[in-house]
mmCIF file of C-alpha atoms in Angstrom:
data_model
loop_
_atom_site.group_PDB
_atom_site.id
_atom_site.type_symbol
_atom_site.label_atom_id
_atom_site.label_comp_id
_atom_site.label_asym_id
_atom_site.label_seq_id
_atom_site.Cartn_x
_atom_site.Cartn_y
_atom_site.Cartn_z
ATOM 1 C CA MET Q 504 -3.239 17.008 -23.260
ATOM 2 C CA CYS Q 505 -5.323 14.512 -25.753
ATOM 3 C CA GLN Q 506 -9.334 15.397 -24.904
ATOM 4 C CA THR Q 507 -10.887 11.758 -25.764
ATOM 5 C CA CYS Q 508 -8.925 9.811 -23.478
ATOM 6 C CA GLY Q 509 -7.028 12.371 -21.145
ATOM 7 C CA CYS Q 510 -3.730 10.531 -22.579
ATOM 8 C CA SER Q 511 -0.659 12.969 -22.733
ATOM 9 C CA ASP Q 512 2.836 13.205 -23.459
ATOM 10 C CA GLY Q 513 3.779 13.133 -19.721
ATOM 11 C CA ALA Q 514 1.037 10.288 -19.521
ATOM 12 C CA ARG Q 515 3.265 7.282 -21.232
ATOM 13 C CA VAL Q 516 5.445 5.083 -20.123
ATOM 14 C CA SER Q 517 8.294 5.329 -18.824
ATOM 15 C CA VAL Q 518 11.300 3.289 -16.875
ATOM 16 C CA MET Q 519 14.047 5.048 -14.607
ATOM 17 C CA ASN Q 520 17.243 3.142 -13.150
ATOM 18 C CA LEU Q 521 17.307 5.281 -10.105
ATOM 19 C CA PRO Q 522 21.182 4.873 -8.737
ATOM 20 C CA ALA Q 523 22.748 5.649 -12.608
ATOM 21 C CA GLY Q 524 20.050 8.018 -12.907
ATOM 22 C CA ASP Q 525 19.095 6.664 -16.498
ATOM 23 C CA GLY Q 526 16.174 7.106 -18.385
ATOM 24 C CA SER Q 527 14.473 5.725 -20.726
ATOM 25 C CA ASP Q 528 10.440 5.612 -23.048
ATOM 26 C CA ALA Q 529 9.279 2.198 -22.085
ATOM 27 C CA ARG Q 530 7.565 1.971 -25.219
ATOM 28 C CA GLY Q 531 9.218 4.518 -27.391
ATOM 29 C CA ALA Q 532 6.356 7.219 -29.155
ATOM 30 C CA HIS Q 533 2.752 6.930 -28.284
ATOM 31 C CA ARG Q 534 1.092 5.387 -30.804
ATOM 32 C CA HIS Q 535 -2.168 7.300 -31.135
ATOM 33 C CA HIS Q 536 -5.473 7.202 -32.837
ATOM 34 C CA GLY Q 537 -5.977 10.316 -34.899
ATOM 35 C CA HIS Q 538 -6.273 13.282 -32.554
ATOM 36 C CA ALA Q 539 -8.054 16.266 -34.565
ATOM 37 C CA HIS Q 540 -11.202 15.194 -32.623
ATOM 38 C CA GLU Q 541 -12.849 18.619 -31.992
ATOM 39 C CA HIS Q 542 -16.798 17.162 -32.407
ATOM 40 C CA ASP Q 543 -18.884 15.276 -30.247
ATOM 41 C CA HIS Q 544 -19.614 12.506 -32.507
ATOM 42 C CA PRO Q 545 -22.466 13.638 -33.971
ATOM 43 C CA HIS Q 546 -21.254 11.452 -37.695
ATOM 44 C CA GLY Q 547 -22.766 8.348 -38.225
ATOM 45 C CA HIS Q 548 -20.307 5.714 -37.959
ATOM 46 C CA GLU Q 549 -21.900 2.503 -38.766
ATOM 47 C CA HIS Q 550 -21.538 0.436 -36.036
ATOM 48 C CA GLY Q 551 -24.574 1.515 -34.214
ATOM 49 C CA ALA Q 552 -26.502 0.917 -37.228
ATOM 50 C CA HIS Q 553 -25.267 -2.545 -37.941
ATOM 51 C CA GLY Q 554 -28.126 -4.363 -36.311
ATOM 52 C CA ASP Q 555 -29.485 -3.634 -38.676
ATOM 53 C CA HIS Q 556 -28.209 -5.783 -41.806
ATOM 54 C CA PRO Q 557 -27.068 -8.798 -42.302
ATOM 55 C CA HIS Q 558 -22.903 -9.230 -41.072
ATOM 56 C CA ASP Q 559 -22.435 -11.781 -44.594
ATOM 57 C CA ASP Q 560 -23.221 -8.571 -46.879
ATOM 58 C CA HIS Q 561 -20.478 -7.649 -47.924
ATOM 59 C CA GLY Q 562 -19.116 -9.702 -44.958
ATOM 60 C CA THR Q 563 -16.267 -12.055 -44.424
ATOM 61 C CA THR Q 564 -15.979 -14.043 -41.246
ATOM 62 C CA VAL Q 565 -12.774 -14.682 -40.180
ATOM 63 C CA PRO Q 566 -12.289 -17.214 -36.918
ATOM 64 C CA LEU Q 567 -9.471 -15.675 -34.235
ATOM 65 C CA ALA Q 568 -10.086 -17.437 -30.942
ATOM 66 C CA GLU Q 569 -7.493 -16.433 -29.319
ATOM 67 C CA ALA Q 570 -6.876 -14.590 -25.981
ATOM 68 C CA VAL Q 571 -6.831 -10.903 -25.172
ATOM 69 C CA LEU Q 572 -3.891 -11.801 -22.938
ATOM 70 C CA ALA Q 573 -2.366 -13.720 -25.214
ATOM 71 C CA LYS Q 574 0.095 -11.233 -25.126
ATOM 72 C CA ASN Q 575 1.024 -10.347 -22.347
ATOM 73 C CA ASP Q 576 0.825 -13.705 -20.673
ATOM 74 C CA ALA Q 577 3.612 -15.010 -23.485
ATOM 75 C CA LEU Q 578 5.872 -12.356 -22.886
ATOM 76 C CA ALA Q 579 5.331 -13.322 -19.386
ATOM 77 C CA GLU Q 580 6.340 -16.578 -19.601
ATOM 78 C CA ARG Q 581 9.100 -14.915 -21.438
ATOM 79 C CA ASN Q 582 10.310 -13.311 -17.868
ATOM 80 C CA ARG Q 583 9.854 -16.271 -15.887
ATOM 81 C CA ALA Q 584 11.430 -18.298 -17.718
ATOM 82 C CA TRP Q 585 14.394 -16.187 -17.611
ATOM 83 C CA LEU Q 586 14.110 -15.620 -13.526
ATOM 84 C CA ALA Q 587 14.524 -19.445 -13.650
ATOM 85 C CA GLY Q 588 17.425 -19.889 -15.506
ATOM 86 C CA ARG Q 589 18.874 -17.647 -12.976
ATOM 87 C CA GLU Q 590 17.453 -18.885 -10.087
ATOM 88 C CA ILE Q 591 15.695 -15.009 -9.349
ATOM 89 C CA LEU Q 592 12.314 -15.230 -6.410
ATOM 90 C CA ALA Q 593 10.338 -12.555 -7.978
ATOM 91 C CA LEU Q 594 7.271 -11.388 -6.131
ATOM 92 C CA ASN Q 595 4.488 -9.484 -7.773
ATOM 93 C CA LEU Q 596 3.085 -7.751 -4.991
ATOM 94 C CA VAL Q 597 -0.279 -6.070 -4.786
ATOM 95 C CA GLY Q 598 -2.897 -4.182 -2.575
ATOM 96 C CA GLY Q 599 -4.572 -0.537 -2.490
ATOM 97 C CA PRO Q 600 -2.671 2.803 -2.433
ATOM 98 C CA GLY Q 601 -2.042 3.349 1.132
ATOM 99 C CA ALA Q 602 -1.924 -0.966 1.969
ATOM 100 C CA GLY Q 603 1.700 -0.018 3.179
ATOM 101 C CA LYS Q 604 3.256 -1.826 0.871
ATOM 102 C CA THR Q 605 6.788 0.033 0.261
ATOM 103 C CA THR Q 606 7.281 0.853 4.064
ATOM 104 C CA LEU Q 607 7.008 -2.889 4.088
ATOM 105 C CA LEU Q 608 9.614 -3.541 1.367
ATOM 106 C CA GLU Q 609 11.654 -0.930 2.532
ATOM 107 C CA ARG Q 610 11.444 -2.238 6.344
ATOM 108 C CA THR Q 611 12.290 -5.606 4.545
ATOM 109 C CA ILE Q 612 15.541 -4.608 2.923
ATOM 110 C CA ARG Q 613 16.725 -2.945 6.428
ATOM 111 C CA GLU Q 614 16.056 -5.705 7.974
ATOM 112 C CA LEU Q 615 17.678 -8.036 5.612
ATOM 113 C CA ALA Q 616 20.509 -6.745 4.368
ATOM 114 C CA GLY Q 617 23.543 -8.539 4.510
ATOM 115 C CA ARG Q 618 20.843 -12.227 4.076
ATOM 116 C CA HIS Q 619 18.724 -11.442 1.261
ATOM 117 C CA ALA Q 620 20.295 -9.705 -2.258
ATOM 118 C CA LEU Q 621 16.862 -7.976 -2.593
ATOM 119 C CA SER Q 622 16.121 -6.093 -5.814
ATOM 120 C CA VAL Q 623 12.776 -3.979 -6.426
ATOM 121 C CA ILE Q 624 10.521 -2.530 -9.541
ATOM 122 C CA GLU Q 625 8.706 -0.353 -8.402
ATOM 123 C CA GLY Q 626 5.141 0.287 -10.459
ATOM 124 C CA ASP Q 627 3.188 4.239 -10.092
ATOM 125 C CA GLN Q 628 1.040 6.072 -12.335
ATOM 126 C CA ALA Q 629 3.168 9.034 -11.113
ATOM 127 C CA THR Q 630 6.339 10.125 -9.630
ATOM 128 C CA SER Q 631 9.516 8.662 -8.368
ATOM 129 C CA ASN Q 632 8.400 9.153 -4.518
ATOM 130 C CA ASP Q 633 8.514 5.544 -3.867
ATOM 131 C CA GLY Q 634 11.727 4.660 -5.395
ATOM 132 C CA GLU Q 635 13.287 7.507 -4.063
ATOM 133 C CA ARG Q 636 12.351 5.531 -0.561
ATOM 134 C CA ILE Q 637 13.666 2.102 -1.875
ATOM 135 C CA ARG Q 638 16.935 3.807 -2.688
ATOM 136 C CA ALA Q 639 17.262 4.860 0.506
ATOM 137 C CA ALA Q 640 16.443 2.080 2.141
ATOM 138 C CA GLY Q 641 19.610 0.459 0.601
ATOM 139 C CA ALA Q 642 17.918 -1.820 -2.627
ATOM 140 C CA PRO Q 643 18.549 -1.329 -6.254
ATOM 141 C CA VAL Q 644 15.481 -0.229 -6.984
ATOM 142 C CA VAL Q 645 13.915 0.604 -11.422
ATOM 143 C CA GLN Q 646 10.987 2.884 -10.895
ATOM 144 C CA ILE Q 647 8.821 2.795 -13.617
ATOM 145 C CA ASN Q 648 5.490 5.397 -14.224
ATOM 146 C CA THR Q 649 2.917 3.731 -16.651
ATOM 147 C CA GLY Q 650 1.207 7.000 -16.427
ATOM 148 C CA SER Q 651 -2.636 6.733 -17.402
ATOM 149 C CA GLY Q 652 -2.370 2.620 -16.952
ATOM 150 C CA CYS Q 653 -3.453 1.442 -13.662
ATOM 151 C CA HIS Q 654 -0.902 -1.309 -13.570
ATOM 152 C CA LEU Q 655 1.997 -3.285 -14.770
ATOM 153 C CA ASP Q 656 2.332 -5.617 -17.740
ATOM 154 C CA ALA Q 657 4.830 -8.285 -18.830
ATOM 155 C CA ASP Q 658 6.277 -5.528 -21.235
ATOM 156 C CA MET Q 659 7.423 -3.575 -18.600
ATOM 157 C CA VAL Q 660 8.117 -5.608 -16.257
ATOM 158 C CA ALA Q 661 10.282 -7.408 -19.022
ATOM 159 C CA ARG Q 662 12.335 -3.497 -19.622
ATOM 160 C CA GLY Q 663 12.470 -3.065 -15.891
ATOM 161 C CA LEU Q 664 14.561 -6.564 -14.836
ATOM 162 C CA ALA Q 665 16.393 -5.794 -17.600
ATOM 163 C CA ALA Q 666 17.850 -1.699 -16.504
ATOM 164 C CA LEU Q 667 17.756 -4.012 -12.374
ATOM 165 C CA LYS Q 668 19.966 -6.767 -13.524
ATOM 166 C CA PRO Q 669 19.192 -8.800 -10.425
ATOM 167 C CA ALA Q 670 21.572 -10.871 -9.475
ATOM 168 C CA VAL Q 671 21.187 -14.633 -10.149
ATOM 169 C CA GLY Q 672 20.065 -16.027 -6.835
ATOM 170 C CA SER Q 673 18.650 -12.917 -5.303
ATOM 171 C CA ALA Q 674 14.728 -11.827 -5.085
ATOM 172 C CA VAL Q 675 13.235 -9.440 -7.118
ATOM 173 C CA MET Q 676 10.338 -7.554 -5.462
ATOM 174 C CA ILE Q 677 7.576 -6.251 -8.069
ATOM 175 C CA GLU Q 678 5.679 -3.260 -6.382
ATOM 176 C CA ASN Q 679 2.741 -3.071 -8.377
ATOM 177 C CA VAL Q 680 0.063 -0.031 -8.388
ATOM 178 C CA GLY Q 681 -1.934 0.833 -6.273
ATOM 179 C CA ASN Q 682 -5.433 -1.152 -7.458
ATOM 180 C CA LEU Q 683 -7.114 -4.288 -6.057
ATOM 181 C CA VAL Q 684 -8.569 -4.886 -9.027
ATOM 182 C CA CYS Q 685 -6.650 -4.632 -12.550
ATOM 183 C CA PRO Q 686 -3.543 -5.992 -11.372
ATOM 184 C CA SER Q 687 -4.951 -9.457 -10.546
ATOM 185 C CA LEU Q 688 -5.246 -10.181 -14.893
ATOM 186 C CA PHE Q 689 -2.175 -10.144 -15.909
ATOM 187 C CA ASP Q 690 0.774 -11.738 -15.530
ATOM 188 C CA LEU Q 691 4.183 -10.475 -15.234
ATOM 189 C CA GLY Q 692 6.392 -13.692 -14.866
ATOM 190 C CA GLU Q 693 6.169 -13.319 -11.005
ATOM 191 C CA SER Q 694 7.010 -16.676 -9.195
ATOM 192 C CA ALA Q 695 3.795 -15.636 -6.969
ATOM 193 C CA LYS Q 696 1.273 -12.769 -6.231
ATOM 194 C CA VAL Q 697 1.152 -11.662 -2.271
ATOM 195 C CA ALA Q 698 -1.411 -8.785 -1.187
ATOM 196 C CA ILE Q 699 -1.065 -6.741 1.102
ATOM 197 C CA LEU Q 700 -4.234 -5.448 2.664
ATOM 198 C CA SER Q 701 -4.553 -3.030 5.818
ATOM 199 C CA LEU Q 702 -6.076 -2.801 8.602
ATOM 200 C CA PRO Q 703 -8.533 0.419 7.639
ATOM 201 C CA GLU Q 704 -9.826 -0.488 4.813
ATOM 202 C CA GLY Q 705 -11.901 -3.338 6.005
ATOM 203 C CA GLU Q 706 -12.432 -7.225 6.250
ATOM 204 C CA ASP Q 707 -14.576 -7.508 3.986
ATOM 205 C CA LYS Q 708 -12.147 -6.521 1.066
ATOM 206 C CA PRO Q 709 -11.085 -10.195 -0.236
ATOM 207 C CA VAL Q 710 -14.736 -10.675 -1.413
ATOM 208 C CA LYS Q 711 -15.184 -7.475 -2.490
ATOM 209 C CA TYR Q 712 -11.773 -8.051 -5.107
ATOM 210 C CA PRO Q 713 -12.459 -11.517 -5.358
ATOM 211 C CA HIS Q 714 -10.282 -12.053 -8.514
ATOM 212 C CA MET Q 715 -6.800 -10.084 -6.770
ATOM 213 C CA PHE Q 716 -7.174 -12.684 -3.387
ATOM 214 C CA ARG Q 717 -7.302 -15.452 -5.168
ATOM 215 C CA ALA Q 718 -4.940 -14.700 -7.572
ATOM 216 C CA ALA Q 719 -1.961 -14.599 -4.354
ATOM 217 C CA ARG Q 720 -1.137 -16.867 -2.955
ATOM 218 C CA LEU Q 721 0.217 -15.193 0.049
ATOM 219 C CA LEU Q 722 -2.163 -12.348 2.196
ATOM 220 C CA LEU Q 723 0.741 -10.116 4.505
ATOM 221 C CA ILE Q 724 -2.463 -8.062 6.856
ATOM 222 C CA ASN Q 725 -1.132 -5.107 7.448
ATOM 223 C CA LYS Q 726 -0.383 -2.511 10.608
ATOM 224 C CA ILE Q 727 -2.166 -5.564 13.337
ATOM 225 C CA ASP Q 728 -0.605 -2.865 15.866
ATOM 226 C CA LEU Q 729 -4.084 -1.143 14.610
ATOM 227 C CA LEU Q 730 -6.435 -3.821 15.671
ATOM 228 C CA PRO Q 731 -7.097 -1.918 19.312
ATOM 229 C CA HIS Q 732 -8.091 0.732 17.705
ATOM 230 C CA LEU Q 733 -10.628 -0.461 14.895
ATOM 231 C CA ASP Q 734 -13.479 -2.804 14.093
ATOM 232 C CA PHE Q 735 -11.215 -5.167 12.035
ATOM 233 C CA ASP Q 736 -12.385 -8.847 12.846
ATOM 234 C CA LEU Q 737 -9.611 -10.397 11.731
ATOM 235 C CA ASP Q 738 -10.461 -14.153 12.655
ATOM 236 C CA ARG Q 739 -13.213 -13.198 10.024
ATOM 237 C CA CYS Q 740 -10.822 -11.200 7.379
ATOM 238 C CA VAL Q 741 -8.885 -14.557 7.046
ATOM 239 C CA ALA Q 742 -12.446 -16.936 6.898
ATOM 240 C CA LEU Q 743 -13.643 -14.176 4.246
ATOM 241 C CA ALA Q 744 -10.051 -14.527 2.115
ATOM 242 C CA ARG Q 745 -10.189 -18.148 2.461
ATOM 243 C CA GLN Q 746 -13.544 -18.575 1.216
ATOM 244 C CA VAL Q 747 -12.368 -17.050 -2.080
ATOM 245 C CA ASN Q 748 -8.915 -18.887 -1.727
ATOM 246 C CA PRO Q 749 -8.784 -22.043 0.397
ATOM 247 C CA GLU Q 750 -4.547 -22.628 -0.721
ATOM 248 C CA ILE Q 751 -4.069 -18.559 0.149
ATOM 249 C CA GLU Q 752 -0.965 -18.448 3.502
ATOM 250 C CA VAL Q 753 -1.822 -15.840 5.786
ATOM 251 C CA LEU Q 754 0.431 -13.537 7.830
ATOM 252 C CA PRO Q 755 -0.759 -10.397 10.471
ATOM 253 C CA VAL Q 756 1.856 -8.018 9.823
ATOM 254 C CA SER Q 757 2.126 -4.436 10.913
ATOM 255 C CA ALA Q 758 5.002 -3.276 9.024
ATOM 256 C CA ARG Q 759 5.663 -0.804 11.411
ATOM 257 C CA THR Q 760 5.721 -1.707 14.440
ATOM 258 C CA GLY Q 761 7.989 -4.908 13.433
ATOM 259 C CA GLU Q 762 5.047 -7.589 14.502
ATOM 260 C CA GLY Q 763 4.665 -10.878 12.645
ATOM 261 C CA LEU Q 764 7.662 -9.669 10.191
ATOM 262 C CA ASP Q 765 9.579 -12.548 11.198
ATOM 263 C CA ALA Q 766 6.879 -14.984 9.819
ATOM 264 C CA TRP Q 767 6.944 -12.853 6.440
ATOM 265 C CA TYR Q 768 10.374 -13.405 6.533
ATOM 266 C CA ALA Q 769 10.275 -17.226 6.794
ATOM 267 C CA TRP Q 770 8.297 -17.154 4.210
ATOM 268 C CA LEU Q 771 10.612 -15.542 1.920
ATOM 269 C CA ALA Q 772 14.002 -17.000 2.933
ATOM 270 C CA SER Q 773 11.502 -20.193 2.209
ATOM 271 C CA ALA Q 774 10.391 -18.896 -1.162
ATOM 272 C CA VAL Q 775 13.840 -17.961 -2.031
ATOM 273 C CA ALA Q 776 15.597 -21.333 -1.099
ATOM 274 C CA ARG Q 777 12.542 -23.358 -3.199
ATOM 275 C CA SER Q 778 13.748 -21.212 -6.366
ATOM 276 C CA VAL Q 779 17.129 -22.344 -6.302
ATOM 277 C CA MET D 877 -9.483 1.510 -16.237
ATOM 278 C CA HIS D 878 -7.675 -2.160 -17.769
ATOM 279 C CA GLU D 879 -10.378 -2.315 -20.227
ATOM 280 C CA LEU D 880 -8.372 0.965 -22.068
ATOM 281 C CA ALA D 881 -4.629 -1.955 -22.476
ATOM 282 C CA LEU D 882 -6.949 -4.495 -23.290
ATOM 283 C CA THR D 883 -9.218 -2.644 -25.963
ATOM 284 C CA GLU D 884 -6.043 -1.579 -27.580
ATOM 285 C CA SER D 885 -4.261 -4.929 -27.691
ATOM 286 C CA ILE D 886 -7.298 -6.399 -29.449
ATOM 287 C CA VAL D 887 -7.507 -3.270 -31.928
ATOM 288 C CA THR D 888 -3.411 -4.044 -32.616
ATOM 289 C CA ARG D 889 -4.154 -7.953 -32.979
ATOM 290 C CA VAL D 890 -6.961 -8.009 -34.861
ATOM 291 C CA SER D 891 -5.539 -5.069 -37.193
ATOM 292 C CA GLU D 892 -2.519 -7.208 -37.416
ATOM 293 C CA HIS D 893 -3.896 -10.208 -37.933
ATOM 294 C CA ALA D 894 -6.565 -8.429 -40.728
ATOM 295 C CA GLY D 895 -2.834 -8.235 -42.722
ATOM 296 C CA GLY D 896 -4.825 -4.358 -43.886
ATOM 297 C CA GLY D 897 -8.414 -5.188 -44.538
ATOM 298 C CA ARG D 898 -11.008 -2.975 -43.258
ATOM 299 C CA VAL D 899 -12.491 -4.453 -40.900
ATOM 300 C CA ARG D 900 -16.178 -3.903 -39.682
ATOM 301 C CA ARG D 901 -17.144 -6.466 -36.655
ATOM 302 C CA VAL D 902 -14.922 -7.786 -33.921
ATOM 303 C CA THR D 903 -16.461 -10.633 -31.474
ATOM 304 C CA LEU D 904 -15.299 -11.123 -28.318
ATOM 305 C CA GLU D 905 -15.974 -13.735 -25.793
ATOM 306 C CA VAL D 906 -16.306 -12.568 -22.068
ATOM 307 C CA GLY D 907 -17.105 -14.606 -19.052
ATOM 308 C CA ARG D 908 -19.842 -13.656 -16.510
ATOM 309 C CA LEU D 909 -17.379 -13.895 -14.056
ATOM 310 C CA THR D 910 -14.168 -12.660 -15.626
ATOM 311 C CA CYS D 911 -12.842 -9.294 -14.132
ATOM 312 C CA VAL D 912 -13.480 -6.881 -17.635
ATOM 313 C CA SER D 913 -16.523 -4.567 -17.957
ATOM 314 C CA PRO D 914 -17.975 -4.888 -21.608
ATOM 315 C CA ASP D 915 -19.555 -1.441 -20.559
ATOM 316 C CA ALA D 916 -16.719 0.260 -19.959
ATOM 317 C CA MET D 917 -14.722 -1.697 -23.339
ATOM 318 C CA ARG D 918 -17.397 -0.443 -25.613
ATOM 319 C CA PHE D 919 -16.847 2.584 -23.916
ATOM 320 C CA CYS D 920 -13.519 2.542 -25.559
ATOM 321 C CA PHE D 921 -13.842 0.821 -28.224
ATOM 322 C CA ASP D 922 -14.478 3.264 -30.498
ATOM 323 C CA VAL D 923 -11.921 5.526 -29.216
ATOM 324 C CA VAL D 924 -9.550 3.253 -29.472
ATOM 325 C CA ALA D 925 -10.297 2.380 -33.166
ATOM 326 C CA GLU D 926 -10.305 5.505 -34.698
ATOM 327 C CA GLY D 927 -7.082 6.347 -37.392
ATOM 328 C CA THR D 928 -7.311 2.178 -37.185
ATOM 329 C CA ALA D 929 -8.890 -0.400 -39.979
ATOM 330 C CA LEU D 930 -11.029 -1.173 -37.151
ATOM 331 C CA GLU D 931 -12.894 2.584 -37.232
ATOM 332 C CA GLY D 932 -16.127 2.133 -37.215
ATOM 333 C CA ALA D 933 -15.976 -1.131 -36.969
ATOM 334 C CA MET D 934 -18.792 -3.291 -34.025
ATOM 335 C CA LEU D 935 -17.559 -4.318 -31.171
ATOM 336 C CA GLU D 936 -19.813 -7.632 -30.196
ATOM 337 C CA ILE D 937 -19.656 -8.900 -26.976
ATOM 338 C CA VAL D 938 -20.853 -12.304 -25.972
ATOM 339 C CA GLU D 939 -21.132 -12.894 -22.899
ATOM 340 C CA ILE D 940 -20.683 -16.516 -21.647
ATOM 341 C CA GLU D 941 -22.504 -17.592 -18.308
ATOM 342 C CA ALA D 942 -20.790 -18.890 -15.499
ATOM 343 C CA ARG D 943 -20.835 -23.328 -14.140
ATOM 344 C CA ALA D 944 -19.117 -25.403 -12.824
ATOM 345 C CA ARG D 945 -18.899 -29.362 -12.122
ATOM 346 C CA CYS D 946 -19.309 -30.593 -8.540
ATOM 347 C CA ARG D 947 -16.117 -33.453 -8.391
ATOM 348 C CA ALA D 948 -18.374 -34.862 -4.810
ATOM 349 C CA CYS D 949 -21.413 -35.110 -6.976
ATOM 350 C CA GLY D 950 -21.151 -34.896 -10.063
ATOM 351 C CA ALA D 951 -23.621 -32.189 -11.017
ATOM 352 C CA GLU D 952 -23.209 -29.141 -13.281
ATOM 353 C CA PHE D 953 -24.796 -25.850 -12.077
ATOM 354 C CA PRO D 954 -24.400 -22.282 -12.788
ATOM 355 C CA ARG D 955 -21.860 -19.518 -10.588
ATOM 356 C CA THR D 956 -22.928 -16.162 -9.709
ATOM 357 C CA THR D 957 -19.177 -15.904 -8.317
ATOM 358 C CA LEU D 958 -15.866 -17.052 -8.071
ATOM 359 C CA TRP D 959 -15.784 -19.574 -4.778
ATOM 360 C CA GLU D 960 -19.679 -20.397 -4.863
ATOM 361 C CA PRO D 961 -19.853 -24.193 -3.793
ATOM 362 C CA CYS D 962 -21.788 -26.687 -5.385
ATOM 363 C CA PRO D 963 -25.449 -26.658 -3.951
ATOM 364 C CA CYS D 964 -24.662 -29.689 -2.117
ATOM 365 C CA GLY D 965 -21.835 -28.029 -0.304
ATOM 366 C CA SER D 966 -18.800 -29.390 -1.895
ATOM 367 C CA ASP D 967 -16.603 -26.805 -2.380
ATOM 368 C CA ASP D 968 -14.345 -28.995 -4.597
ATOM 369 C CA ILE D 969 -15.053 -27.842 -8.144
ATOM 370 C CA GLU D 970 -14.270 -27.755 -11.712
ATOM 371 C CA ARG D 971 -14.482 -24.142 -13.119
ATOM 372 C CA LEU D 972 -16.526 -24.855 -16.382
ATOM 373 C CA ALA D 973 -16.857 -21.726 -18.142
ATOM 374 C CA GLY D 974 -17.088 -17.991 -16.915
ATOM 375 C CA GLU D 975 -13.615 -16.732 -16.845
ATOM 376 C CA GLU D 976 -13.067 -16.552 -20.273
ATOM 377 C CA LEU D 977 -11.656 -13.431 -22.362
ATOM 378 C CA ASN D 978 -11.545 -14.059 -26.225
ATOM 379 C CA VAL D 979 -11.466 -12.722 -29.784
ATOM 380 C CA LYS D 980 -13.509 -15.236 -31.071
ATOM 381 C CA GLU D 981 -13.757 -13.599 -35.504
ATOM 382 C CA TYR D 982 -14.209 -10.716 -36.454
ATOM 383 C CA GLU D 983 -15.782 -9.499 -40.313
ATOM 384 C CA LEU D 984 -14.161 -8.270 -42.812
ATOM 385 C CA GLU D 985 -15.019 -6.370 -45.511
ATOM 386 C CA VAL D 986 -14.666 -7.608 -48.951
ATOM 387 C CA ALA D 987 -13.381 -5.154 -51.566
ATOM 388 C CA ALA D 988 -15.592 -5.705 -54.907
ATOM 389 C CA THR D 989 -12.194 -6.169 -56.570
ATOM 390 C CA PRO D 990 -9.888 -6.791 -56.609
ATOM 391 C CA PRO D 991 -11.081 -9.600 -53.931
ATOM 392 C CA ILE D 992 -9.135 -10.447 -50.885
ATOM 393 C CA ASP D 993 -6.097 -13.094 -51.028
ATOM 394 C CA PRO D 994 -7.926 -15.935 -49.417
ATOM 395 C CA ALA D 995 -4.534 -17.519 -47.492
ATOM 396 C CA ARG D 996 -3.711 -13.633 -46.310
ATOM 397 C CA VAL D 997 -6.899 -13.404 -44.928
ATOM 398 C CA GLY D 998 -6.775 -16.680 -43.179
ATOM 399 C CA GLY D 999 -2.783 -15.655 -42.523
#
């Protein structure tokens, strides 16, 4: 493992089509900066001292004025156009680890079998555990391992879609890496983000992680069956989510007991109908 | 830490734009309400830049204050959160600044001889 940033060969991105077991390296060789870095940075790169001299000394300033995320956003638009051309609904499921994203997907796949064609892109840093669960539930699935990455990006999803080959008019659920911060910044080309927040995480998460809840069209408040056992103020949670995002739709659900899931299925059906 | 991925894309893009020239400084514009930590970007930058045209370059981060305009009363006001209403009470606001994440410019080292082709620099 690289001592500089913690990356390793095992940390590169992989895209694996689980039914076919066809694993491929999504990024090719791990692009890296010169390794052999035993020393402790005592050498003086000039960057620390740059303030000591004027910048126009032997330098030419080149304007760039470009968004850092421009490349990702362009790839996301390409995914969006690809999906629209096939009348496919793509949802980007975001939420913390343990919020119940995979459990919700498993139940949704089982209960909608025969009604909606669903397939899944699973994003995790490591393991294909979630992908295996989705496959067992009966949906085609591609597992993406991001290695050191804390989010999916548009390029990974493009490769995931190429491996998944979703049917025309179907729905693709993209389960992002469990994380309430980073995935909010990366457009994948999805039709909408769906945030999943579970009761044990606490009702104030929408204001603690506002970027994520502002970017979401729908908030599923999961594990609602735990309400009698926890000090969770559901009304306050909804109010805080609407403070951050006045447009957000909210559905309380339990992926374990099934409570509230009919409303989620109705939301999904109308979203599918809008995309075809 | 998405700052690592963002820093990698900055280094790749600027190296490519500089067309083989050595880069001494990169200037970013980062809004105060952008979901990015400038300190984490600085932390990543030296490591990511190593072995590239940006090795040893300075990363300058210009933080941009967040401002909004109220559509109800027309006032402009500073924001400290993503959802702050206008002091008049209205939450119908237009976000003016504070969510930027841009590479503004970079500084190319000019070799004594031969001079760098300006067309290539601008490319």
